[in-house]
Every structure is written in C-alpha cells, then in structure tokens.
Amino acid sequence: MKRIVLGVQYDGNSWRGWQKQPSGDTVQDVLERALKQFTNQAVHTTCAGRTDAGVHGLEQVVHFDTELTRTPYSWVNGVNAFLPSSVAVQWAKELDCDPASPEAFHSRFSARARTYHYVLHNNKIRSPLWGGRAGWVFRELNLEKMQAGAAYLLGEHDFSAFRAAECQAKSPVKHMYSIDIRQHGDMFIFTLKASAFLHHMVRNIVGSLVFVGTGKREPEWMRELLEAKDRSLAAPTFMPDGLYLAHIEYDPVWQLPQQKQILLPGFLSFLPAD
C-alpha cells in the first residue's frame, strides 16, 4: 500500500461543506467519486480539517491509501478530468512510508498548524461581486482597535467563548500563533494561524472583532471573553462567505510540494500562505 497526499482547492459556494453526507453534495463526496472513476476502485480520503458549507479551500490537504502506481502528474491531471470546475487537485505526493505505522504521515494528526484567511468587505452598500467571496459590514471599521483586540488572543488559551455548541474537539485549549489584520481600501483581510481551530472558531472571533471595530465593544472585551469561557457572551457567528482555509503546516521531512503563496480572489497581490 502507498499513501498518496493531495493538495485540493475548492469553491465552497458550490458544496455543503467538506464531510460526506447522504446527499452527496460535499467536496469529499465529489473528490472520492472522481478518484473512483480514475482508479476504478473505491477510495476513502482523510482531510486536514473539515470546512463548513460556504467555506473555501485554498489548500486543503488530503491523504488516501492505494496499491496503484501513478506519477504525481497523473494523479493531478487524471483526477481533475473527473472533477467539476469548482474543485481541483493542485499537487500530489507519494510518501515513502508504511501507512499502517503509527509514524506514518496523516493529513490531520501530522499537522503542526493551520492558517485561515477571512476577507471582509466594509462599505455602506453591499457588492454583488463579493457575494460568496467576502463577508460584509456596512458600519465603518477601525483597524487599530481590531488589531488591539486580536492581540489578547495570542498564545495558549481556552477558546470556549468562540466554540460552537456542536464542536467535537476533545479540548478547547489551542495555541494562537498569530492574528494579522490588514486593510486594502474597503477590504479587510484577517489571517489567523493556530495549532488547531475549534468548530466556527474563526468566524466567531471575526464576529467579535467586528463588534470591536464598529465601536460596540472596546478591545479589552476580547480578553474578558477568553476569561469568561462563555460562548453566549461573544458576538454571533459571522457569515461563512469570506472564510478560506489557506495552509496546513507539516514537518519539512515530508517534503510536500505545498504552495508558498496564495492568491485570494479579487486581489492583485499574493499573500503568504501562512
């Protein structure tokens, strides 16, 4: 058996999230159907992190095991021939490891960190061109206040205040390595990097930072939310439209051909993947 790793990109507007559902309308469903058509075998995939309906994948990392021998070029182009335009394999890597070994690469458990981007359109009038691509806030946002509020979230904390009720994570304690917030005209880009994220954690953090940015709350409120560990005290879950799973970090020993820079839709300049 060989362990094959794929980098997959997808438009979340077309699908009901990543994880397989009876409807068959998820990214995992369509990817596994394409793999089956390409290999003539049933293939089960495992991803680095599930994404909800409407959330985009700039570089989702997926692995599966197979006895077949194919070149990376063949895995990419062969599978893409059976995928719709909203999903595409970007790269493939066959790993020289025993899939049954506890030390084998695992797309989820081998991950060291995860990075998400959230793109937010801040304008009095909504733009139909950004629908499904960016969140929207009509009240003016203050960049400095949001940056000050985000600083309280850095480090290791119990993020229960930003955890969805249906979250299945064993522990709410995660390490937030960085939160970068940049403004490009009326567009704001939030980039969050952490050891892992709880269900809806990014959207809940962005929603609360928007409260700070519009003046509904002071930056210190973010620290108070962490200390209270009460989801009901934070802002409502923000819309999924502007959320992008950008990068999964692994030990360089695996030599995955991951993208070093990511182009967000609608932007002329590249952003670092992490």
mmCIF file of C-alpha atoms in Angstrom:
data_model
loop_
_atom_site.group_PDB
_atom_site.id
_atom_site.type_symbol
_atom_site.label_atom_id
_atom_site.label_comp_id
_atom_site.label_asym_id
_atom_site.label_seq_id
_atom_site.Cartn_x
_atom_site.Cartn_y
_atom_site.Cartn_z
ATOM 1 C CA MET A 1 0.000 0.000 0.000
ATOM 2 C CA LYS A 2 1.097 3.532 -0.751
ATOM 3 C CA ARG A 3 -0.017 6.731 0.965
ATOM 4 C CA ILE A 4 -0.900 9.447 -1.534
ATOM 5 C CA VAL A 5 -1.216 13.072 -0.400
ATOM 6 C CA LEU A 6 -3.137 15.665 -2.430
ATOM 7 C CA GLY A 7 -3.414 19.441 -2.215
ATOM 8 C CA VAL A 8 -7.015 20.309 -3.099
ATOM 9 C CA GLN A 9 -8.549 23.697 -3.859
ATOM 10 C CA TYR A 10 -12.291 24.349 -3.964
ATOM 11 C CA ASP A 11 -15.028 26.944 -4.133
ATOM 12 C CA GLY A 12 -17.150 26.390 -1.038
ATOM 13 C CA ASN A 13 -20.220 28.084 -2.515
ATOM 14 C CA SER A 14 -20.914 25.023 -4.627
ATOM 15 C CA TRP A 15 -20.921 22.457 -1.811
ATOM 16 C CA ARG A 16 -22.385 21.615 1.578
ATOM 17 C CA GLY A 17 -19.021 21.621 3.289
ATOM 18 C CA TRP A 18 -16.236 19.060 3.198
ATOM 19 C CA GLN A 19 -17.531 15.988 5.042
ATOM 20 C CA LYS A 20 -19.511 13.301 3.242
ATOM 21 C CA GLN A 21 -23.296 13.474 3.539
ATOM 22 C CA PRO A 22 -26.162 11.271 2.275
ATOM 23 C CA SER A 23 -26.984 13.981 -0.276
ATOM 24 C CA GLY A 24 -23.594 13.500 -1.922
ATOM 25 C CA ASP A 25 -23.226 17.284 -2.295
ATOM 26 C CA THR A 26 -19.932 17.788 -0.454
ATOM 27 C CA VAL A 27 -16.323 18.247 -1.522
ATOM 28 C CA GLN A 28 -15.331 14.857 -0.083
ATOM 29 C CA ASP A 29 -18.178 13.192 -1.976
ATOM 30 C CA VAL A 30 -17.201 14.666 -5.333
ATOM 31 C CA LEU A 31 -13.475 14.059 -4.801
ATOM 32 C CA GLU A 32 -13.996 10.405 -3.888
ATOM 33 C CA ARG A 33 -16.278 9.918 -6.891
ATOM 34 C CA ALA A 34 -13.551 11.346 -9.143
ATOM 35 C CA LEU A 35 -10.923 9.113 -7.543
ATOM 36 C CA LYS A 36 -13.127 6.084 -8.082
ATOM 37 C CA GLN A 37 -13.632 6.964 -11.749
ATOM 38 C CA PHE A 38 -9.890 7.460 -12.213
ATOM 39 C CA THR A 39 -8.765 4.319 -10.341
ATOM 40 C CA ASN A 40 -11.789 2.031 -10.815
ATOM 41 C CA GLN A 41 -11.588 1.444 -7.061
ATOM 42 C CA ALA A 42 -13.418 2.828 -4.036
ATOM 43 C CA VAL A 43 -11.173 5.351 -2.277
ATOM 44 C CA HIS A 44 -11.623 6.789 1.219
ATOM 45 C CA THR A 45 -9.995 10.151 1.858
ATOM 46 C CA THR A 46 -8.964 11.870 5.095
ATOM 47 C CA CYS A 47 -8.555 15.658 5.227
ATOM 48 C CA ALA A 48 -6.523 18.005 7.408
ATOM 49 C CA GLY A 49 -9.573 19.929 8.600
ATOM 50 C CA ARG A 50 -13.271 19.895 7.744
ATOM 51 C CA THR A 51 -14.801 23.056 6.338
ATOM 52 C CA ASP A 52 -18.451 24.134 6.536
ATOM 53 C CA ALA A 53 -20.798 24.970 3.690
ATOM 54 C CA GLY A 54 -19.715 28.213 2.034
ATOM 55 C CA VAL A 55 -16.134 27.996 3.301
ATOM 56 C CA HIS A 56 -13.448 27.868 0.629
ATOM 57 C CA GLY A 57 -10.316 25.732 0.453
ATOM 58 C CA LEU A 58 -7.205 27.399 -0.948
ATOM 59 C CA GLU A 59 -5.118 24.380 0.006
ATOM 60 C CA GLN A 60 -6.877 21.543 1.757
ATOM 61 C CA VAL A 61 -4.557 18.576 2.352
ATOM 62 C CA VAL A 62 -5.954 15.076 1.826
ATOM 63 C CA HIS A 63 -4.473 11.581 2.022
ATOM 64 C CA PHE A 64 -5.592 8.103 0.997
ATOM 65 C CA ASP A 65 -4.039 4.658 0.619
ATOM 66 C CA THR A 66 -3.844 2.658 -2.575
ATOM 67 C CA GLU A 67 -1.942 -0.198 -4.220
ATOM 68 C CA LEU A 68 -1.902 1.616 -7.560
ATOM 69 C CA THR A 69 1.224 3.195 -9.004
ATOM 70 C CA ARG A 70 0.788 6.549 -10.702
ATOM 71 C CA THR A 71 3.038 9.575 -11.207
ATOM 72 C CA PRO A 72 2.163 12.811 -9.379
ATOM 73 C CA TYR A 73 1.314 14.337 -12.772
ATOM 74 C CA SER A 74 -1.111 11.504 -13.411
ATOM 75 C CA TRP A 75 -2.789 11.825 -10.012
ATOM 76 C CA VAL A 76 -3.325 15.552 -10.548
ATOM 77 C CA ASN A 77 -4.487 15.618 -14.136
ATOM 78 C CA GLY A 78 -6.230 12.253 -14.109
ATOM 79 C CA VAL A 79 -8.402 13.062 -11.104
ATOM 80 C CA ASN A 80 -9.060 16.625 -12.292
ATOM 81 C CA ALA A 81 -10.520 15.211 -15.505
ATOM 82 C CA PHE A 82 -13.425 13.874 -13.431
ATOM 83 C CA LEU A 83 -13.895 16.897 -11.144
ATOM 84 C CA PRO A 84 -16.259 19.858 -11.671
ATOM 85 C CA SER A 85 -14.825 23.329 -12.221
ATOM 86 C CA SER A 86 -15.311 24.249 -8.542
ATOM 87 C CA VAL A 87 -12.838 21.600 -7.270
ATOM 88 C CA ALA A 88 -9.294 20.851 -8.463
ATOM 89 C CA VAL A 89 -6.260 18.907 -7.255
ATOM 90 C CA GLN A 90 -3.261 21.248 -7.225
ATOM 91 C CA TRP A 91 -0.462 18.788 -6.436
ATOM 92 C CA ALA A 92 0.178 15.165 -5.446
ATOM 93 C CA LYS A 93 2.890 13.390 -3.480
ATOM 94 C CA GLU A 94 3.506 9.667 -2.911
ATOM 95 C CA LEU A 95 5.091 9.179 0.503
ATOM 96 C CA ASP A 96 7.673 6.519 1.230
ATOM 97 C CA CYS A 97 6.163 5.275 4.487
ATOM 98 C CA ASP A 98 4.210 2.327 5.840
ATOM 99 C CA PRO A 99 0.572 3.502 6.058
ATOM 100 C CA ALA A 100 -0.010 1.071 8.943
ATOM 101 C CA SER A 101 2.808 2.560 11.048
ATOM 102 C CA PRO A 102 1.978 4.973 13.888
ATOM 103 C CA GLU A 103 4.729 7.175 12.464
ATOM 104 C CA ALA A 104 3.107 7.381 9.033
ATOM 105 C CA PHE A 105 2.021 10.729 7.644
ATOM 106 C CA HIS A 106 -1.558 11.689 8.488
ATOM 107 C CA SER A 107 -3.141 14.775 6.946
ATOM 108 C CA ARG A 108 -4.875 15.698 10.208
ATOM 109 C CA PHE A 109 -2.717 14.343 13.023
ATOM 110 C CA SER A 110 0.628 15.254 11.442
ATOM 111 C CA ALA A 111 -0.382 18.909 11.057
ATOM 112 C CA ARG A 112 1.611 21.381 13.134
ATOM 113 C CA ALA A 113 -0.512 24.461 12.473
ATOM 114 C CA ARG A 114 -3.373 25.735 10.354
ATOM 115 C CA THR A 115 -3.894 29.132 8.728
ATOM 116 C CA TYR A 116 -7.186 30.734 7.699
ATOM 117 C CA HIS A 117 -7.916 33.977 5.865
ATOM 118 C CA TYR A 118 -11.142 35.887 6.334
ATOM 119 C CA VAL A 119 -11.917 38.532 3.685
ATOM 120 C CA LEU A 120 -14.322 41.280 4.741
ATOM 121 C CA HIS A 121 -15.890 43.990 2.585
ATOM 122 C CA ASN A 122 -16.528 47.176 4.583
ATOM 123 C CA ASN A 123 -18.816 49.513 2.667
ATOM 124 C CA LYS A 124 -22.176 51.172 3.228
ATOM 125 C CA ILE A 125 -23.518 49.360 0.163
ATOM 126 C CA ARG A 126 -23.080 45.627 -0.384
ATOM 127 C CA SER A 127 -21.413 44.496 -3.596
ATOM 128 C CA PRO A 128 -22.929 41.580 -5.522
ATOM 129 C CA LEU A 129 -19.459 40.891 -6.949
ATOM 130 C CA TRP A 130 -18.239 39.911 -3.480
ATOM 131 C CA GLY A 131 -21.233 37.693 -2.679
ATOM 132 C CA GLY A 132 -19.965 34.309 -1.526
ATOM 133 C CA ARG A 133 -16.381 35.593 -1.647
ATOM 134 C CA ALA A 134 -16.247 38.023 1.276
ATOM 135 C CA GLY A 135 -18.165 38.906 4.395
ATOM 136 C CA TRP A 136 -19.826 42.312 4.565
ATOM 137 C CA VAL A 137 -20.129 45.020 7.230
ATOM 138 C CA PHE A 138 -21.767 48.365 6.453
ATOM 139 C CA ARG A 139 -20.666 50.168 9.612
ATOM 140 C CA GLU A 140 -17.186 51.725 9.450
ATOM 141 C CA LEU A 141 -14.447 49.562 10.965
ATOM 142 C CA ASN A 142 -11.456 50.787 12.965
ATOM 143 C CA LEU A 143 -8.368 48.770 12.041
ATOM 144 C CA GLU A 144 -6.273 49.758 15.068
ATOM 145 C CA LYS A 145 -8.977 48.776 17.553
ATOM 146 C CA MET A 146 -9.432 45.362 15.939
ATOM 147 C CA GLN A 147 -5.668 44.791 15.971
ATOM 148 C CA ALA A 148 -5.561 45.714 19.657
ATOM 149 C CA GLY A 149 -8.413 43.328 20.438
ATOM 150 C CA ALA A 150 -6.827 40.496 18.470
ATOM 151 C CA ALA A 151 -3.594 40.814 20.486
ATOM 152 C CA TYR A 152 -5.379 39.454 23.580
ATOM 153 C CA LEU A 153 -5.986 36.150 21.773
ATOM 154 C CA LEU A 154 -2.329 35.355 21.114
ATOM 155 C CA GLY A 155 -0.764 32.446 22.985
ATOM 156 C CA GLU A 156 -2.328 29.360 24.543
ATOM 157 C CA HIS A 157 -5.883 29.843 25.811
ATOM 158 C CA ASP A 158 -9.170 28.115 26.460
ATOM 159 C CA PHE A 159 -11.218 29.302 23.448
ATOM 160 C CA SER A 160 -14.591 28.106 24.755
ATOM 161 C CA ALA A 161 -16.056 31.591 24.187
ATOM 162 C CA PHE A 162 -15.528 31.074 20.444
ATOM 163 C CA ARG A 163 -16.531 27.407 20.232
ATOM 164 C CA ALA A 164 -19.696 26.176 18.523
ATOM 165 C CA ALA A 165 -22.070 24.114 20.666
ATOM 166 C CA GLU A 166 -21.742 21.135 18.295
ATOM 167 C CA CYS A 167 -17.916 21.190 18.357
ATOM 168 C CA GLN A 168 -16.467 17.696 18.833
ATOM 169 C CA ALA A 169 -12.909 18.686 19.775
ATOM 170 C CA LYS A 170 -11.600 16.958 22.902
ATOM 171 C CA SER A 171 -10.183 20.179 24.347
ATOM 172 C CA PRO A 172 -10.980 23.893 23.852
ATOM 173 C CA VAL A 173 -7.352 24.798 24.603
ATOM 174 C CA LYS A 174 -5.469 25.895 21.469
ATOM 175 C CA HIS A 175 -2.365 27.941 20.755
ATOM 176 C CA MET A 176 -2.921 31.051 18.630
ATOM 177 C CA TYR A 177 0.392 31.822 16.948
ATOM 178 C CA SER A 178 -0.606 34.977 15.111
ATOM 179 C CA ILE A 179 -3.533 37.161 14.023
ATOM 180 C CA ASP A 180 -2.736 39.640 11.270
ATOM 181 C CA ILE A 181 -5.359 42.182 10.163
ATOM 182 C CA ARG A 182 -4.674 44.272 7.069
ATOM 183 C CA GLN A 183 -6.742 46.876 5.265
ATOM 184 C CA HIS A 184 -6.759 47.401 1.492
ATOM 185 C CA GLY A 185 -9.198 50.248 0.832
ATOM 186 C CA ASP A 186 -12.621 48.972 1.883
ATOM 187 C CA MET A 187 -11.369 45.372 2.161
ATOM 188 C CA PHE A 188 -10.041 43.860 5.401
ATOM 189 C CA ILE A 189 -8.085 40.598 5.490
ATOM 190 C CA PHE A 190 -7.850 38.678 8.770
ATOM 191 C CA THR A 191 -5.148 35.966 8.818
ATOM 192 C CA LEU A 192 -5.222 33.598 11.801
ATOM 193 C CA LYS A 193 -2.638 30.898 12.470
ATOM 194 C CA ALA A 194 -3.108 28.413 15.336
ATOM 195 C CA SER A 195 -2.199 24.896 16.384
ATOM 196 C CA ALA A 196 -5.786 23.940 15.535
ATOM 197 C CA PHE A 197 -9.215 25.565 15.419
ATOM 198 C CA LEU A 198 -12.494 24.695 17.098
ATOM 199 C CA HIS A 199 -15.732 24.470 15.133
ATOM 200 C CA HIS A 200 -16.723 28.008 13.988
ATOM 201 C CA MET A 201 -13.788 29.442 15.964
ATOM 202 C CA VAL A 202 -12.512 31.727 13.188
ATOM 203 C CA ARG A 203 -15.977 33.036 12.301
ATOM 204 C CA ASN A 204 -16.781 33.635 15.972
ATOM 205 C CA ILE A 205 -13.511 35.514 16.513
ATOM 206 C CA VAL A 206 -14.045 37.646 13.413
ATOM 207 C CA GLY A 207 -17.607 38.435 14.502
ATOM 208 C CA SER A 208 -16.379 39.599 17.895
ATOM 209 C CA LEU A 209 -13.564 41.663 16.357
ATOM 210 C CA VAL A 210 -16.155 43.342 14.144
ATOM 211 C CA PHE A 211 -18.003 44.366 17.328
ATOM 212 C CA VAL A 212 -14.736 45.956 18.463
ATOM 213 C CA GLY A 213 -14.088 47.543 15.079
ATOM 214 C CA THR A 214 -17.513 49.198 14.937
ATOM 215 C CA GLY A 215 -17.230 50.521 18.480
ATOM 216 C CA LYS A 216 -19.853 48.259 20.052
ATOM 217 C CA ARG A 217 -17.155 46.925 22.381
ATOM 218 C CA GLU A 218 -13.689 48.015 23.489
ATOM 219 C CA PRO A 219 -10.594 45.929 22.580
ATOM 220 C CA GLU A 220 -10.310 44.696 26.195
ATOM 221 C CA TRP A 221 -13.598 42.862 25.688
ATOM 222 C CA MET A 222 -11.709 40.138 23.801
ATOM 223 C CA ARG A 223 -9.700 39.362 26.942
ATOM 224 C CA GLU A 224 -12.888 39.325 29.021
ATOM 225 C CA LEU A 225 -14.442 36.795 26.635
ATOM 226 C CA LEU A 226 -11.445 34.475 26.967
ATOM 227 C CA GLU A 227 -11.619 34.665 30.747
ATOM 228 C CA ALA A 228 -15.387 34.106 30.879
ATOM 229 C CA LYS A 229 -15.244 30.995 28.607
ATOM 230 C CA ASP A 230 -18.917 31.566 27.776
ATOM 231 C CA ARG A 231 -19.966 31.372 24.126
ATOM 232 C CA SER A 232 -23.212 33.270 24.806
ATOM 233 C CA LEU A 233 -21.256 36.424 25.700
ATOM 234 C CA ALA A 234 -19.408 36.711 22.378
ATOM 235 C CA ALA A 235 -20.756 38.030 19.075
ATOM 236 C CA PRO A 236 -22.931 35.856 16.815
ATOM 237 C CA THR A 237 -21.206 33.526 14.371
ATOM 238 C CA PHE A 238 -20.146 35.547 11.337
ATOM 239 C CA MET A 239 -21.125 34.579 7.773
ATOM 240 C CA PRO A 240 -19.005 31.873 6.060
ATOM 241 C CA ASP A 241 -18.651 33.743 2.743
ATOM 242 C CA GLY A 242 -15.199 35.239 3.347
ATOM 243 C CA LEU A 243 -13.535 32.274 5.076
ATOM 244 C CA TYR A 244 -10.655 30.488 3.332
ATOM 245 C CA LEU A 245 -8.656 27.511 4.639
ATOM 246 C CA ALA A 246 -5.273 28.734 3.424
ATOM 247 C CA HIS A 247 -2.465 26.497 4.631
ATOM 248 C CA ILE A 248 -1.671 23.412 6.719
ATOM 249 C CA GLU A 249 1.833 23.277 8.155
ATOM 250 C CA TYR A 250 3.768 19.984 8.358
ATOM 251 C CA ASP A 251 7.272 18.842 9.239
ATOM 252 C CA PRO A 252 9.556 19.572 6.259
ATOM 253 C CA VAL A 253 10.692 15.934 6.407
ATOM 254 C CA TRP A 254 7.607 15.009 4.349
ATOM 255 C CA GLN A 255 8.696 17.355 1.525
ATOM 256 C CA LEU A 256 5.163 18.162 0.445
ATOM 257 C CA PRO A 257 5.027 20.425 -2.649
ATOM 258 C CA GLN A 258 2.795 22.948 -0.927
ATOM 259 C CA GLN A 259 2.128 26.409 -2.291
ATOM 260 C CA LYS A 260 4.269 29.147 -0.774
ATOM 261 C CA GLN A 261 1.963 31.971 -1.763
ATOM 262 C CA ILE A 262 -1.797 32.156 -2.099
ATOM 263 C CA LEU A 263 -3.779 34.421 -4.411
ATOM 264 C CA LEU A 264 -7.087 35.430 -2.916
ATOM 265 C CA PRO A 265 -9.885 36.035 -5.448
ATOM 266 C CA GLY A 266 -10.198 39.698 -6.348
ATOM 267 C CA PHE A 267 -6.713 40.679 -5.180
ATOM 268 C CA LEU A 268 -3.821 41.541 -7.460
ATOM 269 C CA SER A 269 -1.094 40.795 -4.903
ATOM 270 C CA PHE A 270 -0.138 37.467 -3.426
ATOM 271 C CA LEU A 271 -0.410 36.799 0.305
ATOM 272 C CA PRO A 272 1.859 34.428 2.252
ATOM 273 C CA ALA A 273 0.181 31.058 2.760
ATOM 274 C CA ASP A 274 0.882 31.223 6.481
#
